[in-house]
XYZ file of C-alpha atoms in Angstrom:
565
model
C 42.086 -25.077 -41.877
C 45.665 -24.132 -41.268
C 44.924 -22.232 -45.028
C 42.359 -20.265 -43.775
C 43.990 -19.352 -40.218
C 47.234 -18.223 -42.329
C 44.853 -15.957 -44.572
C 43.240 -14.246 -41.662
C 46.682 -13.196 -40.055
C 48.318 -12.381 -43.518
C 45.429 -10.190 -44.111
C 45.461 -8.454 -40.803
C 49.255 -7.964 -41.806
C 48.691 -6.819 -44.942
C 45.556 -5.119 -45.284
C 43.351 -4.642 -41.516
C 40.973 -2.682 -42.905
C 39.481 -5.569 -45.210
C 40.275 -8.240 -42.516
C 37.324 -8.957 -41.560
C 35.659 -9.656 -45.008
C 37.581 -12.803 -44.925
C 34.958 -14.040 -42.673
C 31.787 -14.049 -45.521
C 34.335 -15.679 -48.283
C 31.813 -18.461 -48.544
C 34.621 -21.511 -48.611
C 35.795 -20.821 -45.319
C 31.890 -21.154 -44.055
C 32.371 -25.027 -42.784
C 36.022 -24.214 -41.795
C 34.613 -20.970 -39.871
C 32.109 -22.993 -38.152
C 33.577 -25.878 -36.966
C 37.540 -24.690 -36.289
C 36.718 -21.012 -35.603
C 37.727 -21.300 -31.777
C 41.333 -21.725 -33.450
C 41.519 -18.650 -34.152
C 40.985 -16.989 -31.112
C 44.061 -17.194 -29.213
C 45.984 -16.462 -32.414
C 44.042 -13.231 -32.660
C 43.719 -12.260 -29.112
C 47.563 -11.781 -29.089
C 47.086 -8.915 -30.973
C 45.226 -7.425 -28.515
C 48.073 -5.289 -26.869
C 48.352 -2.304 -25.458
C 51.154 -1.548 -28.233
C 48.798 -2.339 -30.535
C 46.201 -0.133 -29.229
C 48.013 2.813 -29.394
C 50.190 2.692 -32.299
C 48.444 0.403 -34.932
C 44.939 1.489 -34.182
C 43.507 0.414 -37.340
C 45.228 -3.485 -36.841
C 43.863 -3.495 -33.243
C 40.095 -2.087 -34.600
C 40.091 -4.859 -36.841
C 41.186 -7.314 -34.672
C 38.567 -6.540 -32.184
C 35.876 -6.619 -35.834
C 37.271 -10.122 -36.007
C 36.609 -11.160 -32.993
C 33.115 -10.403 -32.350
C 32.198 -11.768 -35.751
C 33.701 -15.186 -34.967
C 31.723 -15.257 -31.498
C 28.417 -14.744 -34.465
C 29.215 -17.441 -36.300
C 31.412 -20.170 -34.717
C 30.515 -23.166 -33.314
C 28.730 -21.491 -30.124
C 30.111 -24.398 -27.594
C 33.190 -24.663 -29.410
C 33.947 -21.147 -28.889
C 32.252 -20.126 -25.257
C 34.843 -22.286 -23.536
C 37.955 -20.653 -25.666
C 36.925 -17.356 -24.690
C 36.203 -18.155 -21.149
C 39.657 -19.870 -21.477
C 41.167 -16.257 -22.594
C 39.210 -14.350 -20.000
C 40.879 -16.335 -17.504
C 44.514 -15.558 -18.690
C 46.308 -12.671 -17.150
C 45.230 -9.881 -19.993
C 44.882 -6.128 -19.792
C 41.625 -4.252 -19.421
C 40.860 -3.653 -22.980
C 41.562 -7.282 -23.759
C 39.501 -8.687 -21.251
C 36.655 -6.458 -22.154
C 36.922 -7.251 -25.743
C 36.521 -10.889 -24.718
C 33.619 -10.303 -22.310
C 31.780 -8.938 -25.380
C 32.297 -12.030 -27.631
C 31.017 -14.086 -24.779
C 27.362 -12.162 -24.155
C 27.484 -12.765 -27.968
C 27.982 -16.281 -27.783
C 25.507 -16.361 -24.883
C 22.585 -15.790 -26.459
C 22.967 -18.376 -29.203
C 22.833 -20.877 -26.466
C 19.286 -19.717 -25.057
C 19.010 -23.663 -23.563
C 22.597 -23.586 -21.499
C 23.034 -20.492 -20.810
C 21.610 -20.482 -17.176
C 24.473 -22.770 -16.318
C 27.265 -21.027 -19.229
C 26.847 -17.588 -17.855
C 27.885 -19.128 -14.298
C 31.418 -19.951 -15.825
C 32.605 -16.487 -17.085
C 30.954 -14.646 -13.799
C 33.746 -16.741 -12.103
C 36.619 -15.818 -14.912
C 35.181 -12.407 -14.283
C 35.199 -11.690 -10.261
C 38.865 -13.628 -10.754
C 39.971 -10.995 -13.069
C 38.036 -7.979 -10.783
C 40.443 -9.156 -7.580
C 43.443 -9.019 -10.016
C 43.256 -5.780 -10.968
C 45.875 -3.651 -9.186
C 44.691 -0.384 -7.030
C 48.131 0.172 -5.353
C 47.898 4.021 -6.141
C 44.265 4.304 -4.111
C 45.749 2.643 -0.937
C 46.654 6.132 0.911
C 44.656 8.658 -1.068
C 41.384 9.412 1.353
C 38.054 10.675 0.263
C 38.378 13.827 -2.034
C 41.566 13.191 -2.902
C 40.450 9.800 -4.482
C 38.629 11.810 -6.834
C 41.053 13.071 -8.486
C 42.059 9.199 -9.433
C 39.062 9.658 -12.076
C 41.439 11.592 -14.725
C 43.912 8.679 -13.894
C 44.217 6.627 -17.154
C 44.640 3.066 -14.923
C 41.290 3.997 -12.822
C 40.120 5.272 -16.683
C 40.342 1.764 -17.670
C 38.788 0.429 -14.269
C 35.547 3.203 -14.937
C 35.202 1.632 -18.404
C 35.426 -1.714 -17.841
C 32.889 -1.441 -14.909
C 30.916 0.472 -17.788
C 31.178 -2.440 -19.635
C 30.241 -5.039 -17.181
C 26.820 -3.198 -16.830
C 26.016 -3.391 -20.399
C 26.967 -7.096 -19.934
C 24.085 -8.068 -17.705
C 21.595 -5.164 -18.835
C 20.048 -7.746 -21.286
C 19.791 -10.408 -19.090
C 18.442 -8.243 -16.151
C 15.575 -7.403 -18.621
C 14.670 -11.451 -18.214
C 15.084 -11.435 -14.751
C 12.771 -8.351 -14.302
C 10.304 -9.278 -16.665
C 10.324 -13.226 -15.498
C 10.327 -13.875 -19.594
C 12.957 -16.190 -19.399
C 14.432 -17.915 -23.180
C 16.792 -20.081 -20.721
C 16.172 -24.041 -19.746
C 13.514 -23.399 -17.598
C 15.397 -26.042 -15.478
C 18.018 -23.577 -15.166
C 16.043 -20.491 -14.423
C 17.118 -20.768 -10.333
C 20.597 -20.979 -11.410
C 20.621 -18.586 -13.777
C 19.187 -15.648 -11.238
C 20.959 -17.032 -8.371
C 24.431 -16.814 -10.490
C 23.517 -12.976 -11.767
C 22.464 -11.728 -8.562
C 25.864 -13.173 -6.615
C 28.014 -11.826 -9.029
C 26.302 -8.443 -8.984
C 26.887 -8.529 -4.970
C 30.489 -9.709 -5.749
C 31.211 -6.704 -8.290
C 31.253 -4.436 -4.906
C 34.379 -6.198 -3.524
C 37.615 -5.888 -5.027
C 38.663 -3.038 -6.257
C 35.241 -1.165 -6.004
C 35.878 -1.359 -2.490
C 39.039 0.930 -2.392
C 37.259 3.425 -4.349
C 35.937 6.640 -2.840
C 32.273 6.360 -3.453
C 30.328 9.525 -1.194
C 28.639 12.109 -2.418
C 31.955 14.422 -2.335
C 31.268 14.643 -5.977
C 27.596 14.198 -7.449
C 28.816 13.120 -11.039
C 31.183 10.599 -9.925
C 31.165 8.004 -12.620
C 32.018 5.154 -10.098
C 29.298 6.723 -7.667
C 27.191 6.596 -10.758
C 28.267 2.577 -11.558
C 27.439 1.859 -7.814
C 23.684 3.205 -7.931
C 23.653 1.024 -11.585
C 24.653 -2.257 -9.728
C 22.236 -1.491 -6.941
C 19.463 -0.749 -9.138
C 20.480 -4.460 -11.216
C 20.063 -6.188 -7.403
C 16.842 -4.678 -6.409
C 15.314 -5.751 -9.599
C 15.210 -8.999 -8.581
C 12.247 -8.005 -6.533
C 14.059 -9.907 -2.824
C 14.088 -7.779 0.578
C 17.353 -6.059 0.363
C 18.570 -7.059 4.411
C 18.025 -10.456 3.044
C 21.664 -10.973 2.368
C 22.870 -10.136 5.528
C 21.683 -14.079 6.140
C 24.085 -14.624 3.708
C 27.094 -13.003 5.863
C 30.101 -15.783 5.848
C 30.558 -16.637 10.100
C 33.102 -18.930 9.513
C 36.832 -18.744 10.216
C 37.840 -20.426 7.335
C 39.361 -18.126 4.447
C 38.227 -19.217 1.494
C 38.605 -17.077 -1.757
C 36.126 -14.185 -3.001
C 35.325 -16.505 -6.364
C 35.090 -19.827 -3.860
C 32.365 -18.225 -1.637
C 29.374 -17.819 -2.950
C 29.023 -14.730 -0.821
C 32.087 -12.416 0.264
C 31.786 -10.079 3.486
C 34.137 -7.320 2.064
C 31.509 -6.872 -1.217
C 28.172 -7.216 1.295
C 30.024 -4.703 3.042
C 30.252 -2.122 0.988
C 27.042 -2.639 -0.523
C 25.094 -2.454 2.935
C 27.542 0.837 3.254
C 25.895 2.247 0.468
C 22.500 1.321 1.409
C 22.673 2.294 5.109
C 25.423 4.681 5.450
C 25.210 6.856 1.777
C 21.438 6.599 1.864
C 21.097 4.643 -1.747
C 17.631 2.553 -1.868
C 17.108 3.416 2.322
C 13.539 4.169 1.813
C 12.952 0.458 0.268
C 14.447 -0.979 3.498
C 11.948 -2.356 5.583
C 11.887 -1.622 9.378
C 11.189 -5.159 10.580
C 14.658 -6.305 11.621
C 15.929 -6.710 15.042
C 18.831 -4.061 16.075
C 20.956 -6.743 17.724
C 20.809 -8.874 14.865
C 21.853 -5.961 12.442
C 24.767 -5.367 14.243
C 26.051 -8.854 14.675
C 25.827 -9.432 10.977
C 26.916 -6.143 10.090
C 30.173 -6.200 12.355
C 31.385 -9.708 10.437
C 31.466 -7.027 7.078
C 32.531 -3.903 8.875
C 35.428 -6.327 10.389
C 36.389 -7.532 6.689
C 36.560 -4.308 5.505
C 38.826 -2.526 8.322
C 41.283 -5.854 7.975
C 42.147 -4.282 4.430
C 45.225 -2.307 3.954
C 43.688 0.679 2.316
C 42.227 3.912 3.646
C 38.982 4.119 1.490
C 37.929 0.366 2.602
C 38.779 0.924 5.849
C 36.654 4.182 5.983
C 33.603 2.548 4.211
C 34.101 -0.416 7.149
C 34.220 2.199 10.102
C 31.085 4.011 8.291
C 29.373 1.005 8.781
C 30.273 0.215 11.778
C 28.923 3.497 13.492
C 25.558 3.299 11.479
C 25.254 0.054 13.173
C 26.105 0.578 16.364
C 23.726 3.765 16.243
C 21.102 1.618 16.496
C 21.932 0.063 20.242
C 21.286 1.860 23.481
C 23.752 2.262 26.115
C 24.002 -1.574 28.243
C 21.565 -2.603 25.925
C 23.968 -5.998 24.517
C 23.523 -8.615 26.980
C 26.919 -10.674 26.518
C 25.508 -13.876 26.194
C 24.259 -12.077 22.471
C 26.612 -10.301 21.943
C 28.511 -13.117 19.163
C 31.724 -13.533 20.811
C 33.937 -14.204 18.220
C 32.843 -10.884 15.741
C 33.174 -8.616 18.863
C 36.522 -9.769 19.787
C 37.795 -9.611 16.002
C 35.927 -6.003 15.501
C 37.262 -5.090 18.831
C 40.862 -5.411 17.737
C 40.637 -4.401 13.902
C 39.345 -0.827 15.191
C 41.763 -0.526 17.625
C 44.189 -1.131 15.416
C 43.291 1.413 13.278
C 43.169 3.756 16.244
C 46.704 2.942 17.054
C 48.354 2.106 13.875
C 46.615 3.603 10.714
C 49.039 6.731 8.836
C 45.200 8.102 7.898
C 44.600 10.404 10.752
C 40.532 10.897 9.515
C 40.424 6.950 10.319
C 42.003 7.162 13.392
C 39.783 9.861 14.658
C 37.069 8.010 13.132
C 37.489 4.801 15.044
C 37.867 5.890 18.670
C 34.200 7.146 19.402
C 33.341 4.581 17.335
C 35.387 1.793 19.434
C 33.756 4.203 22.688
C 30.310 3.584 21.228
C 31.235 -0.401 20.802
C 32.284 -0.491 24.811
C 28.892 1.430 26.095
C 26.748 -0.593 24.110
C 27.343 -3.799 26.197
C 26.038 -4.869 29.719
C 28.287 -4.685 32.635
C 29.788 -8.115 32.227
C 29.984 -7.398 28.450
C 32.021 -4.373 29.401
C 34.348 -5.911 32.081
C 34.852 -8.951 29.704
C 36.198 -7.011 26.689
C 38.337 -4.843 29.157
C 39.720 -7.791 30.198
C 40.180 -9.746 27.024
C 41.546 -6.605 25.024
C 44.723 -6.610 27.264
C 45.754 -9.206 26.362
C 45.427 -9.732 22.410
C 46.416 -5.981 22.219
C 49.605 -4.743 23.991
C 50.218 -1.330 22.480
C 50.811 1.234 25.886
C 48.615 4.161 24.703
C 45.721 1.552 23.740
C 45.969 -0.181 27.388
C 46.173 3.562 29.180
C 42.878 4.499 26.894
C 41.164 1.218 28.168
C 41.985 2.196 31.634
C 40.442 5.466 31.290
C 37.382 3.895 30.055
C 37.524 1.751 33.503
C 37.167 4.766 34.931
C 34.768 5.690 33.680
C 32.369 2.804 34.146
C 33.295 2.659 37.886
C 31.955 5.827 37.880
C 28.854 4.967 36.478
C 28.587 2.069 38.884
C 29.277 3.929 41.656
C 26.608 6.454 41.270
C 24.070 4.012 39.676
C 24.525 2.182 42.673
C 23.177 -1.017 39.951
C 23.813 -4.231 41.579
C 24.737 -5.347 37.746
C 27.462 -2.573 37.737
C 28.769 -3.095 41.259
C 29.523 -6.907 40.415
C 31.449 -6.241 37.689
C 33.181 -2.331 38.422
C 33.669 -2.640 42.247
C 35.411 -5.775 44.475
C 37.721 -8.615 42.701
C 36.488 -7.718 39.164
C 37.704 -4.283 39.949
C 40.974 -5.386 41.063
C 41.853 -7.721 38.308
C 41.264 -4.980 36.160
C 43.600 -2.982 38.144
C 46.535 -5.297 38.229
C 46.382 -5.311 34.424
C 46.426 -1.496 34.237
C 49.056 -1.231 37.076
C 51.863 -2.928 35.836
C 55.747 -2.484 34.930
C 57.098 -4.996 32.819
C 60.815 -4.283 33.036
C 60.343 -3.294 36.146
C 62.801 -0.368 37.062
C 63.762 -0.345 34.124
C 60.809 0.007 31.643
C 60.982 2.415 29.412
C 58.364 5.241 30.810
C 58.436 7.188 27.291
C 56.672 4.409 25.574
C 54.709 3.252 28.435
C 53.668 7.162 29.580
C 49.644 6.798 28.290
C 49.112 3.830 30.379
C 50.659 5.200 33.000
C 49.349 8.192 33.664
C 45.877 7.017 32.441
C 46.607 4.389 35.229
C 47.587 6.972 37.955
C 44.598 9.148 37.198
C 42.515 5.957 37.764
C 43.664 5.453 40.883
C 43.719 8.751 42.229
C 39.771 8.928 41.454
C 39.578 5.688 43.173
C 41.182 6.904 46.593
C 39.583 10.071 46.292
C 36.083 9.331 45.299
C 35.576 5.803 47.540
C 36.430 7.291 50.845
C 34.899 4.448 52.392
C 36.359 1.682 50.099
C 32.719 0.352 48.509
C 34.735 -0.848 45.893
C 37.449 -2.606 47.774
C 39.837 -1.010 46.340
C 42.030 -0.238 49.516
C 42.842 -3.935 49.426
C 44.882 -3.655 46.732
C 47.326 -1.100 48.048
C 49.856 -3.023 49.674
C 50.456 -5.333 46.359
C 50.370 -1.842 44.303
C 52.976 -0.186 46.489
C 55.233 -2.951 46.163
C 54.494 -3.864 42.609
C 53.627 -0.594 41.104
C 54.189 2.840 42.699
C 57.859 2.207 44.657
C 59.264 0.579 41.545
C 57.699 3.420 39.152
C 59.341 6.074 41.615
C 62.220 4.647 41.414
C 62.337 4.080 37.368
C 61.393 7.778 37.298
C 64.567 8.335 39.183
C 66.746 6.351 36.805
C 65.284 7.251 33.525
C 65.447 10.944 34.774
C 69.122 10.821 35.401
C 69.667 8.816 32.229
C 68.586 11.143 29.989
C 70.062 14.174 31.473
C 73.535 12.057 31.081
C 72.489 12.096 27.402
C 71.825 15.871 27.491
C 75.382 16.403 28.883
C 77.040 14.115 26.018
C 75.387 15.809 23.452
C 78.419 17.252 20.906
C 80.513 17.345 24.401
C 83.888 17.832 23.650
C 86.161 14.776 23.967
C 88.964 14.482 26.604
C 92.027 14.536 25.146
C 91.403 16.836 21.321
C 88.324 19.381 22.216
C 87.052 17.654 19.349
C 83.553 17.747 19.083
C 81.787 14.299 19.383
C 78.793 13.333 17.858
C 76.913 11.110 20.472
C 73.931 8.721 19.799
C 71.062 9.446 21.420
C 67.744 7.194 22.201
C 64.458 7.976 22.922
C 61.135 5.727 23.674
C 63.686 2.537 22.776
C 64.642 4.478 19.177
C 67.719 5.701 18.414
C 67.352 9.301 17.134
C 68.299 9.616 13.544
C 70.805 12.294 12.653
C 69.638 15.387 14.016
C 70.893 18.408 15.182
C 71.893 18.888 18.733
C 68.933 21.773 19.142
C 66.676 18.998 17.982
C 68.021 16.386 20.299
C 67.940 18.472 22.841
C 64.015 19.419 22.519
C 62.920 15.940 22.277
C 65.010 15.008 25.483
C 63.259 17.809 27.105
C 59.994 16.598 26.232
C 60.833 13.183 27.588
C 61.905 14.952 30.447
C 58.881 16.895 30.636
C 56.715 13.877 30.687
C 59.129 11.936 33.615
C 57.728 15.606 36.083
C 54.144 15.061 34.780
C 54.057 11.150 35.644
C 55.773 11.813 39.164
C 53.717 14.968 39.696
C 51.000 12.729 39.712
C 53.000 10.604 41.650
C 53.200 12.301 44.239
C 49.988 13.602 44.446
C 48.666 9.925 44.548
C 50.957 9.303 47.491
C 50.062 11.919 49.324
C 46.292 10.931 48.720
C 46.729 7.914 50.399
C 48.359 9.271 53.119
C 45.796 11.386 54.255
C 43.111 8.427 53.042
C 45.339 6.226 56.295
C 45.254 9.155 58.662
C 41.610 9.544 58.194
């Protein structure tokens, strides 16, 4: 044995070209047979990317070796040493190579392969969520295209390539129901092909521009493939969404038997890029659509790349398409899914550097409020406060309270009232009305909510003259909560930053040496910048200090004449 191992490597040394003829000298047959799997792992470590590129002819025959072991080995022997290599941290190429050798060794075990094919699909969706896509992270749409000439996303294309060819045969059982597996095994066998073809849409084919920007994308192309491979099992394509994982509990992608990011993107390309729409049938409820569809849309925006994120908002608006305004009663609304979709798309509005997802997500997160009845509204108002602090979000949700009080108010919906007028109203308020340093909070950062809050009130004293909301209630706690101290912290930040002005390269008292002087803005310290550039952003901070007490003041004086009415 250890003969015939040594004479396969000395040949590959020595002479690659005939390596492979080794194989047929007829006293290695029994050796072959029964201690082939040896060799595997000796030759797979030629399978480098050195190798590849400088000793093509050693790695070609390598690869001839291989596959002609996976013939005529011990099938069992050698299934579980190449599943053992496909689960080792190898390169494209080399995993490929070995995904070849295993379809080989597949079919020579007709009677276990419904249950053998189940172990590589794991090694394989293990290697898929390996596979590094750093580089795609902040590339958006069309510019993702350009990743195709990329040799890494090259080598992603091919192996994808690849993985098609690898069920193609086996698809042709499935389709034709001519099955040479244990018939024993036949539900195992379809229900492992058909999860792993749902799974092949996660990792890294998620974070892959896949829209029609380009009509002979290859990986657009490899997308309507695996599509085509699930509907040829003949099963209602919204099936799956049954299949959506509700539970909190983060397993792996290869654990689950079903992962939400992949069943994302693959109802993405159904509903939202049009693939295999006109084979969906129109029997599902709307409501239930979108409480399924917002557990994917939600796994998708949680990843930290543009392209998934996209595909996740995408989603997310063909869903909520389908609901009328107040048409979500609460009580079915799915708390838990709203909440967590709630916050991933606001956190994209606030905090994602892709500024076609941020402008994505806010008529989308709009959409997402109006959809919901009154108490549906007023409860996510309420809840959002707190689980997202971010200024500028809190001022937009404020705006949106006006908005529904509005609504209410001309509606004149008992519904609305109970929730946009009285102590509903004014918890709202108190939320949206607040200083949390008091005099001293910082009115730069905090400037969205509160002019979005001032603007609320003003409509509030201005269009309930006769206080049907019971608003007026509140204005003694806001006067001595809200407005005096906010006048007052206008005051103060006002002066502070025109003391910063003055200090700006003043010179110093005893050399008429220039100074340089640190300046802060919105709680930053300003990098080094010139004083012509310090000097315009304190102006615009300025700026905004006369805008907020503008408004201000008009708001006072509003309530004056409201109390001498």
């Amino acid at each position: 044995k250890e003969e015939f191992i040594s004479a396969v490597e000395e040949m590959l040394d020595r002479n690659p070209e005939e390596a492979a003829t080794i194989l047929h000298d007829p006293k290695y047959h029994n050796i072959l047979e029964s201690s082939g799997w040896e060799l595997v792992p000796r030759l797979s470590a030629y399978l480098t990317d050195y190798n590849r590129l400088e000793n093509v002819q050693l790695y070609k025959s390598t690869v001839d070796l291989l596959l002609e072991i996976a013939k005529v080995a011990n099938p069992e022997d050698i299934l579980f040493e190449f599943i053992e290599q496909a689960e080792k941290q190898i390169n494209i190429d080399r995993f490929i190579v070995v995904m070849k050798a295993v379809k080989i060794v597949l079919f020579r075990l007709p009677q276990r392969r419904g249950l053998a094919i189940g172990w590589f699909c794991n090694a394989l969706i293990r290697f898929l969520t390996e596979i590094s896509t750093a580089q795609t992270a902040k590339l958006e749409g069309d510019e993702q295209l350009l990743l195709e000439n990329d040799v890494h996303f090259q080598f992603i294309e091919n192996l994808y390539l690849e993985i098609i060819d690898f069920f193609t045969p086996f698809l042709e059982e499935v389709e034709h129901g001519e099955y040479t597996v244990s018939e024993k095994h036949i539900v195992i066998y379809r229900d492992t092909i058909q999860k792993t073809l749902l799974k092949l849409f996660g990792h890294p084919f998620m974070k892959i521009y896949l829209g029609r920007g380009k009509p002979n994308s290859t990986f657009r192309s490899i997308a309507e493939k695996i599509l085509n491979f699930v509907f040829r099992f003949g099963d209602d394509l919204m099936s799956f969404l049954d299949c959506v994982n509700v539970s909190e509990v983060d397993n792996t992608t290869v654990d689950r038997e079903y992962d939400n990011s992949s069943l994302g993107v693959f109802y993405y390309l159904i509903l939202v890029e049009g693939i295999y729409i006109e084979k969906i049938p129109y029997v599902y409820s709307s409501i239930y659509l979108l409480r399924q569809l917002l557990f994917l849309t939600t796994s998708l925006m949680k990843e930290d790349d543009f392209n998934a994120q996209w595909k996740g908002l995408m989603l997310a608006e063909n869903a909520l398409s389908r609901i009328g305004d107040k048409e979500l009663i609460f009580e079915e609304a799915g708390h838990i899914q709203c909440k967590d979709f709630a916050e991933q798309c606001s956190k994209i509005m606030i905090y994602s550097e892709s500024k076609k997802n941020r402008e994505k997500a806010v008529p989308i997160f709009h959409k997402f409020l109006r959809i919901f009845d009154p108490r549906g509204r007023f409860y996510m108002l309420l809840s959002l406060q707190d689980t997202v602090k971010e200024p500028g979000f809190v001022g937009y949700l404020a705006t949106r309270t006006k908005d529904f009080v509005a609504e209410s108010l001309y509606s004149k919906n008992f519904e609305e009232l109970k929730y946009f007028t009285g102590k509903c109203l004014r918890d709202l308020i108190k939320k949206f009305c607040r200083l949390e340093d008091g005099c001293e909070t910082d009115l730069v950062r905090n400037s969205d909510l509160i002019i979005s809050s001032l603007n609320l009130l003003r409509y509030l004293i201005i269009r309930d003259t006769e206080n049907f909301t019971g608003f007026l209630e509140l204005l003694p706690f806001l006067d001595n909560n809200y407005l005096s101290p906010l006048k007052k912290a206008i005051q103060m930040s006002r002066a502070h930053y025109e003391l910063q002005k003055k200090e700006i390269n003043q010179p110093s008292n005893t050399g008429g040496v220039k100074t340089s002087t640190s300046v802060s803005v919105g709680g930053m310290e300003l990098p080094n910048l010139s004083s012509e550039q310090k000097f315009q952003i304190i102006d615009g901070a300025l700026n905004m200090f006369d805008l907020i007490d503008s408004l201000l003041s008009r708001l006072i004086e509003c309530i004056h004449d409201h109390k001498t009415l």
